[in-house]
Amino acid sequence: MLELFFSVCRDRRQKDKERDRDKDRERSRKDRERDRDRRDKDRSKKSRSESLMEQQTEERRRQLDEERKKRRIFQDIGRKMLEDPQERERRERRERMERENNGNDEDDGRQKIREEKDKGKELQAIKERYLGGMKKRRRTRHLNDRKFVFEWDALFCIFYCIAFDLDCLRSLFLEKHQVQLYGRGFIAGIDLKQQKRDQSRFYGDLMEKRRTLEEKEQEELRLKKVRKKEAKQRWDDRHWSQKKMEEMTDRDWRIFREDYSITTKGGKIPNPIRNWKEYSLPPHILEVIEKCGYKDPTPIQRQAIPIGLQNRDIIGVAETGSGKTAAFLIPLLVWITTLPKIDRIEDSDQGPYAVILAPTRELAQQIEEETIKFGKPLGIRTVAVIGGISREDQGFKLRMGCEIVIATPGRLIDVLENRYLVLSRCTYVVLDEADRMIDMGFEPDVQKILEYIPVTNLKPDTDDAEDPEKMMQNFESGKHKYRQTVMFTATMPAAVERLARSYLRRPAVVYIGSAGKPHERVEQKVILLMKKLLDVLASGFEPPIIIFVNQKKGCDVLAKSLEKIGYNACTLHGGKGQEQREFALSNLKAGAKDILVATDVAGRGIDIQDVSMVLNYDMAKNIEDYIHRIGRTGRAGKSGMAMTFLTKEDSSVFYDLKQAILESPVSTCPPELANHPDAQHKPGTILTKKRREETIFA
């Protein structure tokens, strides 16, 4: 009974659903018909808004149909889930049989259609074959199957001309038909130059006939200007200094670089600066340069500044006293003026925009003086972070905010580790006297400092880093500027190249003169005697004079001895405090002291004006330090004198010293040094005796 009851209920529910479904279909059909009739009536009167409303209505109706369909599918799934298993089996079997019957009926229908088509084709073929409906196809002939046909008529004409009228044949060959290609292509088998001449002659004659007198005069003037311009470009014997910027050719720029001993490598290098006014520097920077008294740029400034303004990494190799400080300061100031000023207290502890590293305190202080001279009129603040001064005072200045930090590696690491300074905003790094920093053992410190700087704004190590247009686009973008790393050095040892490969991206290298060569304006003298200091000092050299020794004790002893004799001498070496160093330098610059006795601490970067002589009381241990020592004189285009005392203990540098003196145009190598056995070969060279010099013992 229960099964019967459930089956009756199920059938009734099924019938109700089918009835509802039929009602829905009928209702939707009536709605569609009603809408269709309404659209037919109002189609001519509809506006754009009504058509839009109709589309929305149609879309809504389509959505309702989809919802009904989904609801129907959902109801079917629910009904199937509530079905009795046996009933489900019967239903599936019934549906399977219906599908098979439908499939067989379709196959039978396809077979009948195929047979009818075949019969039709067969009847058509019989009609064409036997009732004259078949057309005769034309035979196709291939290129290889062509039948040769002798042109008797043409041959007869030729024989006729030869026999009766030779003038006709002669005119045929003399007056050839000219094929006009209208400036495109050439005829094969004929000289190309001859064809060009013939074509130009043809078009020239044609245009000559068509032109009026005025057009002919204009054409003559145009050709005259073209010939004049070509002649001017072909040869212009004027010197580059007599030409305007726009008239400079590649040849002029090559001569310009040769005149100033500028050598470059590394991608697209911009043209150097001829003078300050011609180059497109910002007006406020030009005013500062004029106030500082820079009349003409030095060779390193001429080439390094244009490269620096392109936001490219630079390696500058130039002699001491060549103006390297301004070469990296001017692009740095242009860079900083494009960035927002650090005025708010909240921004003061974010760190500087630029960091300048120097190997010694004296060089850092000298760079600070130059930076203040340039940056103070522009409102750019500078802080020096060096040893010998209270770290707390430096930390207070850093907290107040600054755009540029000038530091020595040791003190800068101390400040960074103690959280007095962060470099999260630093986008410009300068390594001055990089070779000296590496010689003093600062390479790990420099690498550690560079690791404090963010790497998110590094240049890509691709050709884009050498493309000036892309670099300038990034520079002018204002945000996410690439980090710029600049390295200046007097020599280029392997350690400096290794550091450059690690931290510089596709740098432009600028050589001024020859790297590691002595100053050309410094006359070098060598005295091979025990000690002759007093005779040299009494020979009439004007102060200031710098005397270099190798040891701190020798520095103090020599200065005291000179003071006892009556000379005003001061000392500068690593054992002195920072205040004592500054006091000694200020006395020498002010003229209170005439002689500075120093170690190699003063050998690099110290800029003292009008040093008349550098005396190497103790010869340097290597030729690089010697070159930097004598670079303290002969600066800023002036001449100078460098004198060296040599003893037997200095024989390891005799060869390099001899070569340095021979390469100098204003120096003469003494015969004692030139003929010395240790000056004939480089140290470490293994010599082999000639056969005639060997002694054979019997």
XYZ file of C-alpha atoms in Angstrom:
698
model
C 0.000 0.000 0.000
C 2.778 2.404 0.892
C 4.539 1.783 -2.392
C 1.335 2.363 -4.277
C 0.728 5.570 -2.315
C 4.227 6.851 -3.001
C 3.985 6.021 -6.678
C 0.651 7.880 -6.951
C 2.115 10.894 -5.169
C 5.144 10.812 -7.396
C 3.047 10.647 -10.548
C 0.863 13.496 -9.334
C 3.932 15.617 -8.539
C 5.372 14.829 -11.942
C 2.167 15.815 -13.676
C 2.020 19.075 -11.702
C 5.546 19.910 -12.735
C 4.854 19.135 -16.358
C 1.704 21.239 -16.240
C 3.607 24.148 -14.692
C 6.315 23.753 -17.298
C 3.763 23.798 -20.118
C 2.141 26.889 -18.643
C 5.524 28.608 -18.439
C 6.293 27.727 -22.025
C 2.892 28.940 -23.196
C 3.253 32.142 -21.189
C 6.721 32.816 -22.556
C 5.545 32.054 -26.105
C 2.636 34.484 -25.745
C 4.970 37.093 -24.291
C 7.332 36.727 -27.211
C 4.495 36.947 -29.726
C 3.108 40.008 -27.991
C 6.504 41.648 -27.952
C 7.097 40.767 -31.584
C 3.767 42.350 -32.599
C 4.551 45.447 -30.580
C 7.997 45.749 -32.160
C 6.496 45.426 -35.648
C 3.991 48.223 -34.934
C 6.384 50.654 -33.260
C 9.541 49.987 -35.311
C 9.149 53.133 -37.425
C 8.594 55.386 -34.352
C 11.335 54.121 -32.088
C 14.099 56.413 -30.876
C 17.575 55.570 -29.637
C 16.493 55.488 -25.997
C 13.628 53.098 -26.802
C 15.970 50.765 -28.676
C 18.309 50.810 -25.678
C 15.367 50.005 -23.398
C 14.386 47.196 -25.721
C 17.877 45.730 -25.555
C 17.775 45.877 -21.776
C 14.353 44.180 -21.786
C 15.597 41.501 -24.151
C 18.631 40.963 -21.965
C 16.422 40.713 -18.892
C 14.158 38.233 -20.663
C 17.149 36.173 -21.709
C 18.362 36.148 -18.117
C 14.920 35.016 -16.926
C 14.920 32.196 -19.506
C 18.351 31.110 -18.350
C 17.214 31.188 -14.730
C 14.143 29.096 -15.620
C 16.338 26.658 -17.496
C 18.730 26.381 -14.558
C 15.798 25.953 -12.179
C 14.380 23.225 -14.408
C 17.729 21.428 -14.542
C 18.035 21.731 -10.786
C 14.516 20.269 -10.331
C 15.337 17.379 -12.671
C 18.495 16.640 -10.710
C 16.551 16.751 -7.425
C 13.869 14.508 -8.847
C 16.444 11.989 -10.014
C 18.098 11.982 -6.602
C 14.732 11.224 -4.915
C 13.955 8.415 -7.361
C 13.738 4.823 -6.290
C 16.801 2.834 -7.504
C 14.663 0.337 -9.438
C 12.671 3.132 -11.040
C 15.936 4.884 -11.995
C 17.169 1.685 -13.641
C 14.018 1.320 -15.682
C 14.148 4.977 -16.780
C 17.795 4.784 -17.852
C 17.136 1.573 -19.795
C 14.192 3.234 -21.550
C 16.235 6.332 -22.462
C 19.083 4.179 -23.778
C 16.752 2.255 -26.057
C 15.227 5.490 -27.368
C 18.692 6.869 -28.203
C 19.627 3.669 -30.051
C 16.403 3.722 -32.071
C 16.943 7.373 -32.981
C 20.521 6.597 -34.054
C 19.470 3.712 -36.303
C 16.775 5.864 -37.908
C 19.332 8.586 -38.640
C 21.770 6.089 -40.217
C 19.008 4.691 -42.449
C 18.065 8.208 -43.550
C 21.674 9.095 -44.441
C 22.070 5.891 -46.446
C 18.923 6.651 -48.479
C 20.083 10.206 -49.234
C 23.502 8.923 -50.365
C 21.905 6.354 -52.707
C 19.619 8.996 -54.268
C 22.621 11.287 -54.946
C 24.558 8.439 -56.597
C 21.622 7.625 -58.863
C 21.328 11.273 -59.882
C 25.039 11.473 -60.753
C 24.785 8.255 -62.790
C 21.835 9.589 -64.835
C 23.667 12.867 -65.459
C 26.760 11.032 -66.729
C 24.621 8.902 -69.126
C 22.947 12.026 -70.532
C 26.251 13.804 -71.125
C 27.825 10.777 -72.761
C 25.042 9.649 -75.081
C 22.887 12.766 -75.573
C 25.672 15.180 -76.604
C 26.073 17.024 -73.326
C 29.817 16.299 -73.027
C 32.123 19.217 -74.048
C 35.516 18.737 -75.658
C 38.320 19.912 -73.357
C 41.084 22.062 -74.750
C 44.505 20.506 -74.562
C 46.931 22.273 -72.230
C 50.470 22.752 -73.435
C 53.402 23.108 -71.033
C 56.394 25.359 -71.586
C 58.630 22.407 -72.411
C 56.129 21.112 -74.998
C 56.096 24.259 -77.184
C 56.294 23.632 -80.867
C 58.862 25.718 -82.724
C 57.282 27.774 -85.545
C 59.596 29.579 -87.907
C 58.474 33.149 -88.614
C 58.779 33.161 -92.378
C 57.149 36.542 -92.754
C 59.618 38.327 -90.484
C 62.534 36.561 -92.153
C 61.245 37.587 -95.572
C 61.087 41.209 -94.431
C 64.687 41.097 -93.213
C 65.909 39.595 -96.501
C 63.932 42.233 -98.329
C 65.584 45.031 -96.372
C 69.031 43.594 -96.921
C 68.454 43.103 -100.608
C 66.652 46.298 -101.491
C 66.864 48.942 -98.764
C 69.872 48.873 -96.394
C 68.955 52.297 -94.967
C 65.965 50.835 -93.167
C 68.106 48.205 -91.448
C 70.786 50.766 -90.593
C 68.267 53.062 -88.907
C 66.927 50.103 -86.940
C 70.310 49.545 -85.298
C 71.463 53.148 -85.025
C 68.290 54.580 -83.493
C 67.689 52.046 -80.753
C 64.566 52.208 -78.641
C 65.326 53.590 -75.180
C 63.620 51.645 -72.406
C 62.429 54.158 -69.799
C 62.441 52.631 -66.331
C 61.389 55.891 -64.590
C 64.213 55.767 -62.097
C 63.618 52.166 -61.000
C 66.013 49.316 -61.704
C 68.554 48.668 -64.445
C 68.882 46.534 -67.572
C 70.941 43.393 -67.104
C 74.171 42.953 -69.049
C 74.889 46.688 -69.465
C 77.258 48.836 -67.407
C 75.387 50.370 -64.449
C 77.337 53.637 -64.491
C 76.628 54.104 -68.184
C 72.935 53.459 -67.578
C 72.889 56.057 -64.791
C 74.539 58.623 -67.059
C 72.085 57.917 -69.872
C 69.087 58.162 -67.540
C 70.259 61.416 -65.990
C 70.911 62.843 -69.461
C 67.454 61.806 -70.629
C 65.661 63.335 -67.627
C 67.863 66.420 -67.805
C 66.998 67.014 -71.465
C 63.328 66.375 -70.757
C 63.217 68.866 -67.858
C 65.241 71.386 -69.872
C 62.521 71.476 -72.501
C 59.739 71.917 -69.954
C 61.300 74.460 -67.568
C 60.718 78.181 -67.916
C 63.471 80.791 -67.637
C 62.704 81.511 -63.951
C 62.750 77.830 -63.080
C 66.099 77.438 -64.851
C 67.576 80.312 -62.827
C 66.259 78.835 -59.575
C 67.720 75.456 -60.466
C 71.112 77.016 -61.190
C 71.083 78.795 -57.804
C 70.139 75.576 -56.031
C 72.927 73.623 -57.729
C 75.384 76.391 -56.881
C 74.444 76.228 -53.181
C 74.714 72.446 -53.176
C 78.178 72.577 -54.755
C 79.280 75.236 -52.276
C 78.019 73.207 -49.313
C 79.688 70.034 -50.572
C 82.970 71.869 -51.081
C 82.770 73.299 -47.566
C 82.052 69.912 -46.040
C 84.779 68.322 -48.105
C 87.510 70.509 -46.674
C 87.573 73.158 -43.968
C 91.070 74.048 -42.792
C 89.891 76.247 -39.925
C 90.901 75.220 -36.417
C 88.129 74.005 -34.114
C 88.560 77.100 -31.923
C 87.524 79.291 -34.882
C 84.301 77.381 -35.515
C 80.905 77.554 -33.930
C 79.469 74.628 -32.024
C 77.169 73.681 -34.935
C 80.075 73.638 -37.423
C 82.139 71.110 -35.471
C 82.635 67.845 -37.370
C 83.741 64.447 -36.099
C 87.248 65.265 -37.266
C 87.226 68.496 -35.215
C 86.127 66.613 -32.099
C 88.939 64.093 -32.604
C 91.465 66.930 -32.865
C 89.904 68.577 -29.798
C 90.388 65.399 -27.750
C 93.953 65.004 -28.996
C 94.766 68.603 -28.031
C 93.679 67.935 -24.454
C 94.983 64.311 -24.304
C 91.466 62.934 -23.733
C 90.901 59.232 -24.361
C 87.541 57.560 -23.776
C 85.939 54.153 -24.047
C 82.615 52.585 -23.128
C 79.586 53.041 -25.381
C 78.259 56.312 -26.750
C 80.423 59.082 -25.275
C 79.073 62.659 -25.603
C 81.187 65.436 -27.055
C 83.337 67.323 -24.520
C 82.809 70.897 -23.304
C 84.566 73.650 -25.263
C 83.706 76.374 -22.747
C 81.189 76.941 -19.963
C 78.889 79.277 -21.907
C 78.386 76.970 -24.882
C 77.356 74.002 -22.789
C 73.748 73.728 -21.629
C 74.299 73.861 -17.867
C 71.532 75.316 -15.657
C 71.887 79.096 -15.168
C 72.261 78.854 -11.376
C 75.138 76.370 -11.790
C 76.862 78.678 -14.292
C 76.590 81.570 -11.830
C 78.262 79.500 -9.102
C 81.049 78.423 -11.487
C 81.675 82.045 -12.426
C 81.741 83.145 -8.766
C 84.247 80.402 -7.905
C 86.598 81.712 -10.592
C 86.586 78.763 -12.980
C 87.350 80.470 -16.312
C 87.888 77.425 -18.528
C 87.270 73.747 -17.743
C 90.250 71.431 -17.320
C 90.588 68.359 -19.591
C 88.988 65.981 -17.076
C 86.149 68.464 -16.511
C 85.581 68.884 -20.252
C 84.806 65.192 -20.744
C 83.612 63.931 -17.329
C 80.888 66.569 -16.802
C 78.894 65.754 -19.998
C 79.049 62.046 -19.158
C 77.989 62.677 -15.559
C 75.012 64.756 -16.690
C 73.775 61.734 -18.679
C 73.386 59.740 -15.421
C 76.112 57.302 -16.481
C 78.706 55.664 -14.251
C 82.213 57.094 -14.748
C 85.793 56.015 -14.153
C 88.057 59.060 -14.399
C 91.811 58.438 -14.624
C 93.801 61.666 -14.448
C 96.910 63.072 -12.866
C 96.797 64.813 -9.526
C 95.880 68.499 -9.580
C 93.797 68.179 -12.757
C 90.490 69.436 -11.313
C 88.849 66.085 -10.573
C 86.903 67.507 -7.612
C 84.893 69.924 -9.754
C 84.525 67.206 -12.407
C 82.294 65.172 -10.094
C 80.865 68.060 -8.037
C 79.148 69.897 -10.919
C 77.097 66.874 -12.157
C 76.367 66.052 -8.507
C 74.971 69.535 -7.846
C 72.834 69.382 -11.006
C 71.549 65.992 -9.803
C 70.661 67.286 -6.322
C 68.920 70.420 -7.617
C 66.427 68.164 -9.439
C 65.501 66.428 -6.159
C 63.221 67.856 -3.443
C 64.917 69.873 -0.713
C 65.277 68.323 2.727
C 63.392 70.999 4.679
C 61.017 69.031 6.882
C 62.218 67.542 10.162
C 60.487 64.267 9.272
C 62.734 63.916 6.197
C 65.996 64.851 7.914
C 66.713 61.366 9.274
C 66.277 59.640 5.889
C 69.917 60.208 5.014
C 71.743 62.215 2.330
C 71.318 62.131 -1.429
C 75.044 61.648 -2.091
C 78.109 60.150 -0.399
C 81.699 61.100 -1.290
C 84.444 58.783 0.007
C 88.067 59.918 0.374
C 91.069 57.956 1.720
C 92.425 60.614 4.128
C 90.989 63.242 6.441
C 92.871 66.058 4.734
C 91.481 65.158 1.324
C 87.959 64.859 2.781
C 88.263 68.329 4.337
C 89.551 69.752 1.068
C 86.579 68.255 -0.817
C 84.284 69.689 1.873
C 85.693 73.179 1.287
C 85.100 72.910 -2.465
C 81.604 71.480 -1.951
C 80.635 74.294 0.420
C 82.003 76.819 -2.080
C 79.745 75.379 -4.806
C 76.757 74.234 -2.754
C 76.192 77.054 -0.266
C 74.768 79.512 -2.869
C 72.385 76.733 -3.955
C 71.223 75.926 -0.418
C 72.893 72.490 -0.392
C 74.210 71.395 3.002
C 77.361 69.315 3.493
C 78.643 67.341 6.490
C 82.151 65.849 6.811
C 82.326 62.529 8.683
C 86.018 61.967 9.469
C 88.122 60.718 12.332
C 89.675 62.951 14.975
C 86.393 64.833 15.587
C 83.674 64.019 18.106
C 81.295 61.420 16.725
C 78.388 62.906 18.694
C 78.863 66.333 17.078
C 78.871 64.732 13.650
C 75.770 62.718 14.538
C 73.962 65.913 15.604
C 74.766 67.561 12.254
C 73.554 64.467 10.411
C 70.264 64.472 12.326
C 69.675 68.083 11.290
C 69.695 66.900 7.680
C 72.091 67.316 4.771
C 72.244 66.556 1.058
C 75.926 65.521 0.806
C 78.105 63.509 3.187
C 81.899 63.535 2.709
C 83.610 60.815 4.713
C 86.554 58.539 5.207
C 85.684 54.812 5.092
C 86.552 53.966 8.701
C 84.535 56.708 10.404
C 81.595 56.275 8.000
C 81.287 52.581 8.918
C 81.411 53.547 12.597
C 78.596 56.065 12.085
C 76.493 53.602 10.076
C 76.875 50.775 12.587
C 75.898 53.056 15.493
C 72.761 54.242 13.661
C 73.827 57.871 13.400
C 73.229 57.714 9.654
C 71.241 55.688 7.124
C 71.767 55.599 3.362
C 68.252 54.604 2.305
C 67.947 57.707 0.100
C 71.480 57.767 -1.319
C 71.498 57.671 -5.137
C 74.934 59.171 -5.914
C 78.262 57.668 -4.806
C 81.715 59.160 -5.460
C 84.967 57.296 -4.784
C 87.833 59.817 -4.919
C 91.415 58.533 -5.023
C 90.135 54.967 -5.287
C 93.614 53.523 -5.832
C 94.867 55.150 -2.634
C 91.909 53.751 -0.659
C 92.696 50.249 -1.881
C 96.422 50.670 -1.157
C 95.554 51.707 2.397
C 93.474 48.535 2.851
C 90.033 50.175 2.658
C 88.640 47.870 -0.043
C 86.565 45.738 2.424
C 85.315 48.937 4.098
C 84.259 50.430 0.763
C 82.404 47.238 -0.149
C 80.674 47.242 3.236
C 79.588 50.877 2.789
C 78.200 50.160 -0.678
C 76.162 47.296 0.784
C 74.348 49.815 3.037
C 73.043 51.600 -0.063
C 69.786 50.218 -1.576
C 70.149 48.112 -4.712
C 66.583 48.608 -5.975
C 67.661 51.523 -8.176
C 70.728 49.938 -9.783
C 71.128 50.395 -13.517
C 70.432 47.373 -15.729
C 73.611 45.584 -16.778
C 72.574 45.806 -20.443
C 73.108 48.115 -23.399
C 70.443 50.424 -21.921
C 73.044 51.604 -19.374
C 75.120 52.943 -22.306
C 72.201 54.555 -24.137
C 72.188 58.309 -23.312
C 68.553 58.776 -24.385
C 67.222 56.116 -22.005
C 69.460 57.354 -19.188
C 68.189 60.919 -19.658
C 64.569 59.712 -19.708
C 65.148 58.050 -16.348
C 66.974 61.146 -15.034
C 64.097 63.459 -16.021
C 61.406 61.104 -14.723
C 61.762 62.443 -11.162
C 61.067 59.122 -9.443
C 63.007 55.869 -9.278
C 66.214 57.418 -10.564
C 69.069 55.031 -11.212
C 71.976 55.099 -8.803
C 75.064 56.798 -10.222
C 78.522 55.681 -9.120
C 81.579 57.788 -9.974
C 85.174 56.708 -9.420
C 88.220 58.951 -9.823
C 91.768 57.725 -9.564
C 95.284 58.688 -10.601
C 96.355 55.133 -11.451
C 94.406 52.076 -12.584
C 95.688 48.957 -10.778
C 93.961 45.582 -10.977
C 92.235 46.031 -7.595
C 90.533 49.228 -8.814
C 89.336 47.459 -11.967
C 87.936 44.636 -9.827
C 86.038 47.103 -7.641
C 84.692 48.889 -10.720
C 83.430 45.645 -12.258
C 81.556 44.832 -9.055
C 79.749 48.131 -8.444
C 79.728 50.133 -11.701
C 77.319 49.301 -14.535
C 78.695 49.772 -18.054
C 80.890 52.739 -16.997
C 82.382 55.313 -19.339
C 86.162 55.440 -18.815
C 87.971 58.762 -19.293
C 91.771 58.874 -19.500
C 93.549 62.233 -19.340
C 97.126 61.874 -20.534
C 98.555 58.510 -19.530
C 97.463 56.759 -16.347
C 100.217 56.518 -13.769
C 102.591 58.899 -15.598
C 104.332 61.810 -13.795
C 103.177 65.379 -14.209
C 104.491 66.850 -17.486
C 105.053 70.325 -15.987
C 107.135 69.084 -13.033
C 110.876 69.075 -13.544
C 112.394 66.071 -11.787
C 115.922 65.934 -10.386
C 117.741 63.087 -8.690
C 120.747 63.574 -6.403
C 122.777 60.430 -5.735
C 124.516 61.689 -2.574
C 124.335 60.810 1.093
C 122.376 63.900 2.273
C 122.384 67.367 0.780
C 119.265 68.881 2.270
C 120.707 72.162 3.504
C 122.339 72.958 0.172
C 119.047 72.398 -1.622
C 117.049 74.563 0.791
C 119.646 77.309 0.509
C 119.441 77.364 -3.319
C 116.642 79.962 -3.329
C 113.303 78.114 -3.645
C 110.310 80.190 -2.578
C 107.973 78.817 0.106
C 105.879 76.795 0.516
C 108.022 73.647 0.231
C 106.925 70.087 1.032
C 109.463 67.501 2.223
C 108.392 63.851 2.216
C 109.813 61.180 4.498
C 108.751 57.574 5.027
C 108.510 57.357 8.848
C 106.742 59.398 11.512
C 109.849 59.607 13.721
C 111.959 60.869 10.841
C 109.296 63.474 10.156
C 109.452 64.938 13.676
C 113.267 64.738 13.891
C 113.779 66.465 10.535
C 111.298 69.244 11.379
C 113.008 69.949 14.725
C 116.419 70.024 13.038
C 115.190 72.521 10.456
C 113.666 74.740 13.159
C 116.980 74.745 15.046
C 118.757 75.942 11.921
C 116.198 78.727 11.446
C 113.559 77.421 9.043
C 109.819 77.631 9.834
C 108.720 73.990 9.555
C 105.615 72.035 10.566
C 104.789 68.320 10.441
C 101.915 66.209 9.130
C 101.671 62.439 9.639
C 99.304 59.736 10.881
C 100.327 60.141 14.507
C 98.964 63.680 14.686
C 95.440 64.440 15.859
C 92.886 65.974 13.567
C 93.201 69.447 15.064
C 97.000 69.307 14.762
C 96.727 68.285 11.101
C 94.334 71.112 10.304
C 96.519 73.602 12.175
C 99.632 72.548 10.220
C 97.884 72.840 6.852
C 96.299 76.191 7.687
C 99.695 77.592 8.789
C 101.301 76.468 5.534
C 98.485 77.917 3.397
C 98.480 81.204 5.326
C 102.276 81.594 5.024
C 103.019 81.255 8.752
C 105.137 78.185 7.957
C 107.444 77.781 4.969
C 108.141 74.042 5.007
C 105.826 71.069 5.561
C 107.526 67.812 6.540
C 105.047 64.996 5.931
C 104.615 61.308 5.286
C 102.528 59.825 2.463
C 99.394 61.017 4.305
C 99.892 64.324 2.456
C 100.850 62.587 -0.781
C 97.365 62.494 -2.287
C 94.643 65.034 -2.773
C 96.160 67.854 -0.686
C 95.812 71.064 -2.690
C 98.178 73.816 -1.563
C 98.617 76.682 -3.983
C 101.999 77.710 -5.429
C 104.136 74.897 -3.969
C 107.521 75.684 -5.526
C 109.263 72.403 -4.727
C 108.599 68.891 -3.488
C 111.628 67.254 -1.897
C 111.666 63.484 -1.423
C 114.036 63.242 1.527
C 113.198 59.526 1.586
C 112.357 57.990 -1.777
C 108.881 56.443 -1.908
C 108.597 52.670 -1.734
C 106.865 52.463 -5.121
C 106.568 54.638 -8.190
C 102.826 55.318 -7.690
C 103.425 57.055 -4.353
C 106.307 58.971 -5.946
C 104.035 60.253 -8.715
C 101.433 61.392 -6.191
C 104.077 63.131 -4.096
C 105.450 65.200 -6.950
C 101.876 65.996 -7.986
C 101.636 68.432 -5.040
C 103.572 70.935 -7.180
C 102.903 72.044 -10.743
C 99.146 72.212 -10.175
C 96.526 74.224 -12.097
C 98.735 74.693 -15.168
C 101.790 75.992 -13.276
C 105.321 74.569 -13.352
C 107.097 73.017 -10.400
C 110.224 71.262 -9.184
C 110.533 67.792 -7.637
C 113.858 66.734 -6.127
C 114.684 63.288 -4.780
C 117.512 61.975 -2.611
C 118.492 58.412 -3.501
C 120.535 55.869 -1.587
C 121.385 52.217 -2.207
C 118.304 51.168 -0.220
C 116.114 52.658 -2.980
C 117.502 50.466 -5.780
C 114.165 48.615 -6.148
C 112.598 51.729 -7.726
C 115.571 52.848 -9.838
C 114.189 51.351 -13.067
C 110.680 52.855 -12.696
C 112.131 56.205 -11.614
C 114.428 56.278 -14.640
C 111.497 55.588 -16.977
C 109.400 58.312 -15.317
C 112.158 60.896 -15.760
C 112.799 59.904 -19.383
C 109.103 60.279 -20.225
C 108.952 63.799 -18.788
C 109.617 66.491 -21.447
C 111.115 68.949 -18.912
C 113.323 66.535 -16.942
C 116.817 65.139 -17.511
C 117.947 61.807 -16.152
C 121.420 62.039 -14.512
C 124.023 59.627 -15.888
C 124.559 58.080 -12.446
C 120.962 56.839 -12.446
C 120.769 56.098 -16.184
C 123.879 53.873 -16.038
C 123.173 52.256 -12.681
C 122.922 48.424 -12.970
C 119.617 48.314 -11.058
C 118.101 50.854 -13.463
C 118.706 48.734 -16.553
C 116.070 46.068 -15.910
C 112.755 45.864 -14.132
C 112.973 44.264 -10.668
C 112.341 40.525 -10.827
C 113.641 40.130 -14.396
C 115.730 36.963 -14.914
C 118.799 37.838 -16.979
C 120.582 35.374 -19.254
C 124.222 35.923 -20.181
C 125.310 36.023 -23.762
C 127.450 33.123 -24.935
C 130.557 35.280 -25.375
C 130.230 36.534 -21.773
C 130.190 33.045 -20.259
C 133.354 31.723 -18.626
C 134.199 28.085 -19.270
C 136.385 26.382 -16.690
C 138.541 23.566 -18.021
